[in-house]
Coordinates of C-alpha atoms in Angstrom, one line a residue:
Chain A
M1 CA -5.4 6.6 21.2
R2 CA -7.3 8.9 19.0
K3 CA -8.3 11.2 21.4
T4 CA -5.1 11.7 22.5
L5 CA -3.5 12.0 19.6
I6 CA -5.7 14.7 18.4
A7 CA -5.1 16.6 21.7
V8 CA -1.6 16.0 21.2
G9 CA -1.6 17.7 17.7
V10 CA -3.9 20.4 18.9
A11 CA -1.6 21.4 21.6
S12 CA 1.0 21.3 18.8
V13 CA -0.2 23.8 16.2
L14 CA -1.6 25.6 19.4
A15 CA 2.1 25.5 20.9
L16 CA 3.5 26.3 17.5
A17 CA 1.3 29.0 16.5
G18 CA 1.8 30.4 19.9
C19 CA 5.4 30.9 19.1
G20 CA 5.2 31.9 16.3
G21 CA 4.8 35.8 16.6
G22 CA 8.2 35.9 18.9
S23 CA 10.5 33.6 17.6
E24 CA 12.0 33.9 14.3
P25 CA 10.8 30.9 11.5
A26 CA 13.4 28.0 10.8
K27 CA 16.2 29.6 8.0
T28 CA 16.4 27.4 5.3
E29 CA 19.2 25.7 3.1
A30 CA 19.5 25.5 -0.5
P31 CA 18.2 22.2 -1.8
A32 CA 21.2 19.9 -0.8
Q33 CA 22.7 18.8 -4.1
K34 CA 24.4 20.4 -7.2
P35 CA 27.2 20.0 -6.7
A36 CA 27.9 18.0 -2.9
A37 CA 25.5 18.7 0.1
A38 CA 27.2 19.0 3.0
A39 CA 26.2 19.0 6.8
S40 CA 27.5 21.9 8.4
A41 CA 31.1 21.5 10.2
P42 CA 31.5 21.9 13.7
A43 CA 34.2 25.5 14.3
D44 CA 35.0 24.7 17.7
D45 CA 38.4 22.2 16.4
A46 CA 41.1 23.7 15.6
N47 CA 42.5 20.5 14.5
A48 CA 39.9 19.4 12.3
A49 CA 40.6 16.7 9.6
T50 CA 38.3 16.3 6.1
V51 CA 37.6 13.7 4.3
T52 CA 36.5 14.3 0.8
G53 CA 36.5 11.5 -1.9
K54 CA 33.8 10.6 -4.6
V55 CA 31.5 8.2 -5.5
A56 CA 32.3 6.3 -9.0
F57 CA 29.8 4.4 -10.8
T58 CA 31.4 1.3 -13.2
G59 CA 29.6 -0.7 -15.6
E60 CA 26.8 0.0 -18.1
K61 CA 24.8 3.3 -17.5
P62 CA 21.0 2.5 -16.7
S63 CA 18.9 4.1 -18.7
P64 CA 16.5 6.6 -16.9
K65 CA 13.0 5.1 -16.6
T66 CA 10.3 7.2 -17.8
L67 CA 7.6 8.9 -15.1
S68 CA 3.9 8.2 -16.8
M69 CA 2.0 11.3 -14.9
E70 CA -1.1 11.4 -17.3
A71 CA -3.0 10.7 -14.1
T72 CA -2.8 13.5 -12.7
P73 CA -3.1 16.1 -16.1
A74 CA -1.7 19.4 -13.7
C75 CA 1.7 16.8 -13.2
A76 CA 2.1 15.8 -17.1
R77 CA 2.1 19.2 -17.9
A78 CA 4.8 20.3 -16.1
H79 CA 7.1 18.7 -18.0
S80 CA 8.0 19.8 -22.0
T81 CA 9.3 16.2 -22.1
P82 CA 8.0 13.1 -20.2
A83 CA 10.1 13.3 -16.4
K84 CA 12.7 10.4 -16.1
S85 CA 13.3 8.7 -12.5
E86 CA 15.9 10.0 -10.3
E87 CA 16.4 6.2 -8.7
V88 CA 20.3 6.4 -10.9
I89 CA 21.9 9.3 -11.9
V90 CA 25.2 8.5 -13.6
N91 CA 26.8 11.8 -14.2
G92 CA 28.6 13.0 -17.3
N93 CA 32.6 12.0 -15.4
G94 CA 31.4 8.6 -14.6
T95 CA 30.2 9.4 -10.6
L96 CA 26.7 8.7 -9.2
S97 CA 24.4 11.4 -7.8
N98 CA 22.6 11.1 -4.5
T99 CA 24.4 9.1 -2.5
L100 CA 25.1 9.3 1.1
V101 CA 28.2 9.8 2.3
W102 CA 28.6 9.8 6.0
V103 CA 30.2 8.8 9.2
K104 CA 28.9 5.0 10.5
A105 CA 31.6 4.8 13.2
G106 CA 34.4 6.1 15.0
L107 CA 33.3 9.6 16.1
P108 CA 33.1 10.7 20.3
A109 CA 30.4 9.6 22.1
K110 CA 29.2 13.0 23.0
E111 CA 26.3 15.7 21.3
W112 CA 27.0 17.3 18.3
P113 CA 24.6 20.9 18.2
T114 CA 21.4 20.5 15.4
P115 CA 21.8 23.0 12.9
S116 CA 19.5 25.6 13.0
T117 CA 18.5 25.9 9.3
A118 CA 15.9 23.6 8.0
V119 CA 16.7 21.7 4.7
K120 CA 14.2 21.7 1.8
L121 CA 12.2 19.4 0.3
D122 CA 10.0 20.5 -2.4
Q123 CA 7.2 18.8 -4.4
K124 CA 7.4 20.6 -7.9
G125 CA 6.8 18.6 -11.2
C126 CA 5.3 16.0 -9.0
V127 CA 8.7 14.9 -8.1
Y128 CA 10.7 15.4 -4.9
S129 CA 13.4 17.9 -5.0
P130 CA 16.0 17.2 -4.2
H131 CA 15.6 13.3 -4.6
V132 CA 17.8 12.5 -1.9
I133 CA 18.4 14.6 1.6
A134 CA 20.3 14.5 4.6
V135 CA 19.6 16.3 7.9
M136 CA 20.4 15.7 11.4
A137 CA 18.2 13.9 14.0
N138 CA 15.7 17.1 15.4
Q139 CA 17.1 19.2 12.1
N140 CA 13.5 20.4 10.9
I141 CA 12.7 19.4 7.5
E142 CA 11.0 22.2 5.3
V143 CA 8.6 20.7 3.1
T144 CA 7.0 22.7 0.3
N145 CA 4.2 22.2 -2.6
S146 CA 5.4 24.3 -5.9
D147 CA 2.7 22.1 -7.9
P148 CA -0.9 23.0 -8.7
T149 CA -2.0 20.2 -7.5
N150 CA -2.3 18.1 -3.9
H151 CA 0.3 16.1 -2.2
N152 CA 0.5 13.9 0.4
I153 CA 4.1 13.7 1.7
H154 CA 4.5 10.0 3.2
P155 CA 7.5 9.1 5.2
L156 CA 7.8 4.6 6.0
P157 CA 10.8 4.9 8.8
K158 CA 11.5 1.9 10.7
T159 CA 12.6 3.5 13.8
N160 CA 11.1 6.8 13.7
R161 CA 7.6 8.2 13.5
E162 CA 5.7 6.9 10.5
W163 CA 3.6 10.2 9.4
N164 CA 1.2 10.7 6.4
E165 CA -0.4 14.2 5.4
S166 CA -1.5 15.9 2.9
Q167 CA -0.2 19.5 1.5
P168 CA -2.8 21.3 -1.0
P169 CA -1.4 23.8 -4.0
N170 CA 0.8 26.2 -2.5
G171 CA -0.1 25.1 0.6
E172 CA 2.1 26.4 3.9
A173 CA 5.6 24.8 4.6
K174 CA 5.6 22.1 6.9
M175 CA 8.5 22.0 9.3
K176 CA 9.3 18.0 10.3
Q177 CA 11.7 16.2 12.2
F178 CA 13.1 12.9 12.5
P179 CA 14.5 12.3 16.3
R180 CA 16.2 9.3 15.6
E181 CA 19.3 7.9 13.3
E182 CA 17.8 6.2 10.5
I183 CA 19.7 6.6 7.2
M184 CA 17.1 6.4 3.6
I185 CA 13.9 6.5 4.8
P186 CA 11.7 6.6 2.0
V187 CA 9.2 9.4 1.1
K188 CA 6.2 8.5 -1.1
C189 CA 3.6 10.3 -2.1
N190 CA 0.4 7.9 -2.4
V191 CA -1.6 10.4 -4.9
H192 CA 1.6 10.3 -7.5
P193 CA 2.4 6.8 -7.3
W194 CA 5.9 7.5 -9.2
M195 CA 7.0 9.7 -6.5
R196 CA 9.5 8.9 -4.2
S197 CA 12.5 10.7 -2.3
Y198 CA 15.0 9.5 0.6
V199 CA 15.9 11.2 3.9
S200 CA 18.7 10.1 5.7
V201 CA 18.8 11.1 9.2
V202 CA 22.3 11.2 11.1
G203 CA 23.1 11.8 14.9
H204 CA 25.9 13.7 14.2
P205 CA 26.6 16.4 11.3
F206 CA 29.3 13.8 9.7
F207 CA 27.5 13.5 6.4
A208 CA 27.2 14.8 2.6
V209 CA 25.4 13.8 -0.7
T210 CA 27.0 13.7 -3.8
G211 CA 25.5 15.9 -6.3
D212 CA 26.6 16.5 -10.0
D213 CA 30.0 15.6 -10.0
G214 CA 29.7 13.2 -7.5
S215 CA 32.3 13.9 -4.7
F216 CA 32.1 14.5 -1.2
S217 CA 33.3 16.6 1.7
I218 CA 33.3 16.0 5.4
K219 CA 34.6 18.8 7.4
G220 CA 35.4 19.3 11.1
L221 CA 36.4 15.5 12.0
P222 CA 38.0 15.2 14.9
P223 CA 41.2 13.4 14.8
G224 CA 40.9 9.8 14.9
D225 CA 39.3 6.3 12.7
Y226 CA 36.6 6.1 11.3
T227 CA 34.3 4.1 9.4
I228 CA 32.7 6.3 6.1
E229 CA 30.0 4.3 4.2
A230 CA 28.3 5.4 1.0
V231 CA 24.5 4.6 1.1
H232 CA 22.6 4.4 -2.3
E233 CA 19.2 3.8 -3.0
K234 CA 19.4 1.3 -5.5
Y235 CA 22.7 0.1 -5.2
G236 CA 23.0 -0.6 -1.3
A237 CA 25.9 0.6 1.1
K238 CA 29.7 0.6 0.8
E239 CA 32.1 0.9 3.6
M240 CA 35.6 2.0 4.2
K241 CA 38.1 2.7 6.5
V242 CA 40.0 5.4 7.4
T243 CA 42.4 7.3 9.2
V244 CA 42.9 11.0 9.5
G245 CA 45.4 13.3 12.0
A246 CA 45.0 16.3 13.0
K247 CA 44.3 18.9 10.6
E248 CA 44.7 16.3 7.7
S249 CA 42.3 15.9 4.4
K250 CA 42.2 12.1 3.2
A251 CA 40.2 10.7 -0.3
V252 CA 38.3 8.4 0.2
D253 CA 36.8 7.1 -2.7
F254 CA 33.9 4.8 -3.7
S255 CA 33.1 2.9 -6.5
F256 CA 29.7 1.0 -7.4
A257 CA 28.9 -1.2 -10.1
G258 CA 25.9 -1.4 -12.1
Chain B
M1 CA -43.9 -17.7 -2.1
S2 CA -40.7 -15.9 -4.2
N3 CA -40.1 -12.3 -4.3
V4 CA -38.7 -11.9 -7.3
W5 CA -37.7 -8.4 -6.7
L6 CA -36.4 -9.3 -3.5
H7 CA -34.0 -11.7 -5.1
R8 CA -33.3 -9.1 -7.9
Y9 CA -32.7 -6.7 -5.8
S10 CA -30.5 -9.4 -3.8
V11 CA -28.4 -10.3 -7.6
I12 CA -27.7 -6.2 -7.8
L13 CA -25.9 -6.1 -4.3
A14 CA -23.9 -8.8 -5.6
I15 CA -23.5 -7.3 -8.4
C16 CA -22.1 -4.1 -6.8
T17 CA -20.5 -6.3 -4.2
L18 CA -17.8 -7.2 -6.9
F19 CA -17.0 -4.4 -8.3
L20 CA -16.8 -3.4 -4.2
V21 CA -13.7 -5.8 -4.4
V22 CA -12.4 -4.3 -7.7
A23 CA -12.1 -1.2 -6.5
G24 CA -10.9 -1.8 -3.5
G25 CA -8.2 -3.8 -5.4
L26 CA -7.5 -1.1 -7.2
V27 CA -6.8 0.5 -4.6
T28 CA -3.9 -1.7 -2.8
S29 CA -2.6 -2.3 -6.7
N30 CA -1.8 1.6 -7.1
D31 CA -0.7 2.0 -3.9
A32 CA -3.3 4.6 -3.0
G33 CA -4.6 3.5 0.2
L34 CA -3.3 6.4 1.8
S35 CA -3.2 8.9 -0.9
V36 CA -6.7 10.3 1.1
P37 CA -5.1 10.5 4.8
D38 CA -8.2 11.7 6.4
W39 CA -11.7 9.5 7.0
P40 CA -14.4 9.1 6.7
L41 CA -14.5 12.6 4.9
S42 CA -11.6 12.9 1.9
Y43 CA -9.2 15.9 2.8
G44 CA -12.0 17.0 5.0
K45 CA -14.9 17.0 2.4
L46 CA -17.0 14.8 0.8
M47 CA -15.9 15.6 -3.0
P48 CA -12.3 15.7 -3.4
V49 CA -10.5 16.2 -6.8
M50 CA -10.8 12.4 -8.1
E51 CA -6.7 12.4 -10.0
G52 CA -4.1 10.4 -9.3
G53 CA -4.2 8.3 -6.2
I54 CA -7.3 9.8 -4.6
F55 CA -9.5 8.6 -7.8
Y56 CA -9.0 4.9 -6.6
E57 CA -9.2 6.1 -2.2
H58 CA -11.9 7.9 -2.5
G59 CA -13.5 6.1 -5.6
H60 CA -13.5 3.0 -3.2
R61 CA -15.1 4.6 -1.3
M62 CA -18.4 6.2 -2.4
V63 CA -18.7 2.5 -4.0
A64 CA -18.4 1.2 -0.8
T65 CA -21.0 3.9 0.7
T66 CA -23.4 2.9 -2.1
V67 CA -23.1 -0.7 -0.8
G68 CA -23.7 0.1 2.5
F69 CA -26.7 1.6 1.8
L70 CA -28.1 -1.6 -0.8
T71 CA -27.4 -3.4 2.2
I72 CA -28.9 -1.4 4.8
I73 CA -32.3 -1.9 2.4
L74 CA -32.0 -5.4 1.6
A75 CA -31.8 -5.6 5.6
V76 CA -34.5 -4.0 6.2
W77 CA -36.6 -5.6 3.4
L78 CA -35.8 -9.2 4.6
W79 CA -36.6 -8.2 8.1
R80 CA -40.2 -7.1 7.3
V81 CA -41.0 -9.8 4.4
E82 CA -39.1 -12.7 4.9
N83 CA -41.1 -15.7 6.8
R84 CA -38.1 -17.4 7.6
G85 CA -36.3 -16.3 11.1
W86 CA -33.0 -17.2 9.8
M87 CA -33.1 -15.1 6.8
R88 CA -33.9 -11.8 9.2
R89 CA -31.1 -12.8 11.3
L90 CA -28.7 -13.3 8.2
G91 CA -29.9 -9.4 6.9
V92 CA -29.2 -8.5 10.3
G93 CA -25.7 -10.4 10.4
T94 CA -24.8 -9.2 6.7
L95 CA -25.9 -5.5 7.5
A96 CA -23.0 -6.2 10.7
A97 CA -20.3 -7.3 8.5
V98 CA -20.4 -4.3 6.4
I99 CA -20.6 -2.0 9.2
A100 CA -17.9 -3.7 10.9
Q101 CA -16.4 -3.5 7.1
G102 CA -16.6 -0.1 6.6
L103 CA -14.7 1.1 10.2
L104 CA -11.7 -1.6 9.1
G105 CA -11.3 0.4 6.3
G106 CA -11.5 3.4 7.6
M107 CA -8.7 1.8 10.3
T108 CA -6.7 1.1 7.8
V109 CA -6.8 5.0 6.8
I110 CA -5.9 6.3 10.3
Y111 CA -3.8 3.9 11.7
M112 CA -1.6 3.8 7.9
L113 CA -2.3 0.4 6.9
P114 CA -1.6 -1.7 10.0
K115 CA -0.8 -5.3 8.1
P116 CA -3.6 -6.8 10.5
V117 CA -6.2 -4.6 9.7
S118 CA -5.8 -4.7 6.0
I119 CA -5.5 -8.4 5.8
S120 CA -9.1 -8.0 7.8
H121 CA -10.3 -5.8 5.6
A122 CA -9.5 -7.4 2.4
C123 CA -10.8 -11.5 4.2
L124 CA -14.1 -9.8 5.6
A125 CA -15.1 -8.4 2.2
Q126 CA -14.4 -11.8 0.6
L127 CA -16.7 -13.0 3.0
F128 CA -19.2 -10.4 2.6
F129 CA -19.6 -10.9 -1.3
S130 CA -20.0 -14.9 0.0
T131 CA -22.6 -13.7 2.0
T132 CA -24.6 -11.3 -0.9
V133 CA -24.3 -14.6 -3.2
C134 CA -25.6 -16.7 -0.4
I135 CA -28.8 -14.4 0.1
A136 CA -29.5 -14.3 -3.8
L137 CA -29.2 -17.6 -3.8
F138 CA -31.7 -18.2 -1.0
T139 CA -34.3 -15.9 -1.9
S140 CA -34.1 -17.1 -5.9
A141 CA -37.4 -19.4 -6.9
S142 CA -35.7 -22.4 -7.5
W143 CA -33.9 -22.3 -4.0
L144 CA -37.3 -22.0 -2.5
C145 CA -38.8 -24.6 -4.1
G146 CA -37.1 -27.1 -2.3
P147 CA -34.7 -29.5 -2.5
H148 CA -34.1 -32.9 -4.9
V149 CA -32.5 -35.2 -2.2
A150 CA -30.3 -37.9 -3.9
A151 CA -28.6 -40.8 -1.5
D152 CA -24.7 -40.5 -1.4
S153 CA -23.0 -43.6 -1.6
G154 CA -19.4 -42.6 -1.6
T155 CA -16.6 -42.7 0.5
P156 CA -15.6 -40.0 2.5
A157 CA -19.2 -38.8 2.8
L158 CA -20.0 -35.7 0.0
R159 CA -21.1 -33.7 2.9
A160 CA -18.1 -34.0 5.1
L161 CA -15.7 -33.7 1.6
V162 CA -17.5 -30.5 0.4
I163 CA -17.3 -28.3 3.6
A164 CA -13.4 -28.2 2.9
A165 CA -13.0 -26.2 -0.2
P166 CA -14.6 -23.3 0.8
L167 CA -11.8 -23.9 3.8
C168 CA -8.9 -24.4 2.0
V169 CA -9.9 -21.5 -0.3
F170 CA -10.6 -18.9 2.1
I171 CA -7.1 -20.1 4.0
Q172 CA -5.8 -19.4 0.5
L173 CA -7.7 -16.0 0.5
A174 CA -6.0 -15.1 3.3
L175 CA -2.7 -16.1 2.6
G176 CA -3.4 -14.3 -0.8
A177 CA -4.1 -10.7 1.2
S178 CA -1.3 -11.4 3.5
A179 CA 0.8 -11.5 0.3
R180 CA -0.5 -8.5 -1.2
H181 CA 0.2 -6.3 2.0
K182 CA 3.3 -8.0 3.0
F183 CA 2.9 -9.7 5.9
L184 CA 4.1 -12.8 4.3
G185 CA 5.8 -13.8 1.7
V186 CA 4.5 -15.0 -1.8
L187 CA 5.5 -18.7 -0.7
P188 CA 2.8 -19.7 1.5
H189 CA 0.3 -18.4 -1.0
I190 CA 1.8 -20.3 -4.0
A191 CA 2.0 -23.4 -2.0
G192 CA -1.6 -22.8 -0.8
A193 CA -2.6 -22.7 -4.0
A194 CA -1.1 -25.8 -5.0
V195 CA -3.9 -27.4 -1.7
A196 CA -6.6 -25.0 -2.6
T197 CA -6.9 -26.2 -6.3
G198 CA -6.9 -30.5 -5.5
V199 CA -8.7 -29.8 -3.0
V200 CA -11.4 -27.9 -4.9
L201 CA -10.5 -30.9 -8.3
W202 CA -11.0 -33.7 -5.6
V203 CA -14.6 -31.7 -4.5
T204 CA -15.7 -31.0 -7.8
L205 CA -15.2 -34.2 -9.5
S206 CA -16.3 -35.9 -6.6
V207 CA -20.3 -34.4 -6.9
L208 CA -19.2 -34.3 -10.7
M209 CA -18.8 -38.4 -10.4
R210 CA -21.4 -39.0 -7.7
H211 CA -23.9 -36.9 -9.3
A212 CA -23.7 -35.7 -13.0
G213 CA -27.5 -36.4 -13.3
H214 CA -28.6 -33.7 -10.7
D215 CA -29.3 -30.2 -12.0
V216 CA -28.0 -28.2 -9.0
L217 CA -25.0 -30.0 -8.1
R218 CA -23.7 -30.6 -11.6
K219 CA -24.2 -26.9 -12.6
S220 CA -22.3 -25.4 -9.6
A221 CA -19.8 -28.3 -9.4
V222 CA -18.8 -27.0 -12.7
A223 CA -18.9 -23.5 -12.2
L224 CA -16.7 -23.5 -9.2
L225 CA -14.8 -25.6 -11.5
S226 CA -13.9 -23.5 -13.9
I227 CA -13.8 -20.2 -12.4
T228 CA -11.1 -21.8 -10.1
F229 CA -9.2 -23.0 -13.6
L230 CA -9.7 -19.3 -14.0
Q231 CA -8.5 -18.4 -10.8
V232 CA -5.2 -20.2 -11.5
F233 CA -4.4 -19.1 -14.5
L234 CA -4.5 -15.1 -13.5
G235 CA -3.0 -16.2 -10.4
I236 CA -0.1 -16.9 -12.7
A237 CA -0.3 -14.3 -14.7
A238 CA -0.1 -11.9 -11.6
Y239 CA 2.6 -13.0 -10.7
M240 CA 4.8 -12.9 -13.8
S241 CA 3.1 -9.5 -14.6
R242 CA 4.4 -8.4 -11.3
I243 CA 8.2 -9.9 -11.8
A244 CA 8.1 -8.3 -15.2
T245 CA 7.7 -5.1 -14.3
I246 CA 9.6 -5.1 -10.8
D247 CA 11.5 -2.3 -11.6
A248 CA 9.4 -0.2 -13.2
P249 CA 8.7 3.0 -10.8
Q250 CA 5.2 2.8 -10.5
P251 CA 2.3 0.4 -10.6
M252 CA 2.2 -0.8 -14.4
P253 CA -1.2 -1.2 -15.9
L254 CA -0.7 -5.0 -16.7
M255 CA 0.3 -5.4 -13.3
V256 CA -2.6 -3.8 -12.1
G257 CA -5.3 -5.3 -14.3
F258 CA -4.3 -8.9 -13.7
T259 CA -3.8 -8.5 -9.6
V260 CA -6.8 -6.9 -9.8
A261 CA -8.7 -9.8 -11.3
H262 CA -7.0 -12.4 -9.6
V263 CA -8.5 -11.0 -6.1
A264 CA -12.1 -10.3 -8.1
T265 CA -12.1 -14.1 -9.3
G266 CA -10.7 -15.6 -5.8
A267 CA -14.0 -13.5 -4.4
L268 CA -16.0 -15.5 -7.0
T269 CA -14.3 -18.9 -6.5
L270 CA -15.0 -18.7 -2.8
A271 CA -19.0 -17.7 -2.9
A272 CA -18.8 -20.3 -5.5
S273 CA -17.3 -23.0 -3.2
V274 CA -19.9 -22.0 0.0
V275 CA -22.7 -22.3 -2.7
L276 CA -21.4 -26.1 -3.9
A277 CA -21.0 -27.1 -0.4
I278 CA -24.4 -25.3 0.6
Q279 CA -26.2 -27.0 -2.3
V280 CA -24.6 -30.5 -1.4
R281 CA -25.5 -30.3 2.3
R282 CA -28.9 -29.5 0.7
N283 CA -29.3 -32.2 -1.3
V284 CA -27.7 -34.8 -0.6
A285 CA -28.5 -37.1 2.0

């Protein structure tokens, strides 16, 4: 089994190396935050509808927890003040960052084209940046290490294949994909146990991740009845139903309580 | 005839093995099991940069390698000098166990902590430590002096009853490993603690009441009783510290300290129960 895996791995590397000279490298999307990161919308539907909204936060704003990076001096040195956990980020306008909003149900059964651009997941200051990303199934994720220290990238999916790979300081970017839809896959670094990120893999392009204004916009939807779900790593998931007609734009607001 | 250096060497191996159990516990508690993604080398090297989780994982490998070499020497030593055939075979068995343990450790890395393998690795570590303690016992001068046999008058027969202690303690250790590696919840381990503590109390008090005047039996029973009380306290402390730090963004030193102490004292509890069982079956007719 191990030999087979090694053989497949070597073959994959050789295949990638062979392709490298003749094709363009995958393009990289800007970090999917600030404000909201949206998937690329299909442009072939003149009647496309839009769902917009925001994810509000009610209750007492939690104070972010301090990360202890003393175990790796290079990590501690990267921050002038102690780094904080990004588990819950409440924006100045009372909204919630890092919330995935996606169309959970209602879309027609069809193959949606996978974007050729890669979504970047960087390790900088010994934290994952962005903290939450979303991609389409089989879309490239470009994992980079901007730190002067080793990291290991270790996603913990339930339905996709688990992997764990090291990445040296300023090492080559890794291109990774997840073939199956799976929401909020935790990604950790076992070298630095405070590092945590979440990758959502969606089977279609209708999703967004809220940024520092807590808003989202899902464009290019075919008219229809949809279930929209907002998912946050700490506060869980909430669903709302919405019906959109041709060229219509509707607002759907979510609210999570602390 | 006693070989004092062989005995001292066996004691050193047992101490190193306990340290290895501590090092392994630190790996799990610091969530560092996969901080080094390759095996048997670490990042393709014999000595990677020792930072973050790599310090715990590679440190564990270094201590394990040391214990492996010490075990090879012990097995060869026993094979060459021991007159007792079963001791020579025990040496070989111990060597086989440490090799199996190393392979299980490698499998946890290569296959990314499959629960059955991780739990087996944890359980074999406890058994291996008890074996090294037994070898230290069997090579001691007091053991080689021979037994001081005492008659057992109570019911149930002590020779049968005493077997229950290591059995229950080992099952309890397996439940603890299952909870630690998220195969089972913590409730079976908590329920198991009540059963194992009850059995240990029953066994040790039976020994103390029936054979208080027997030096070896009394000391063995008191040792097991004391370690078990400490272990129960550490178990409660480990659980409470875990609850208290459950929202922490990373493993906290308080939780890590109590949990690793609980794991190490678990190994001592098993070893003490095995020693008591051996001494009772040797010294009680």
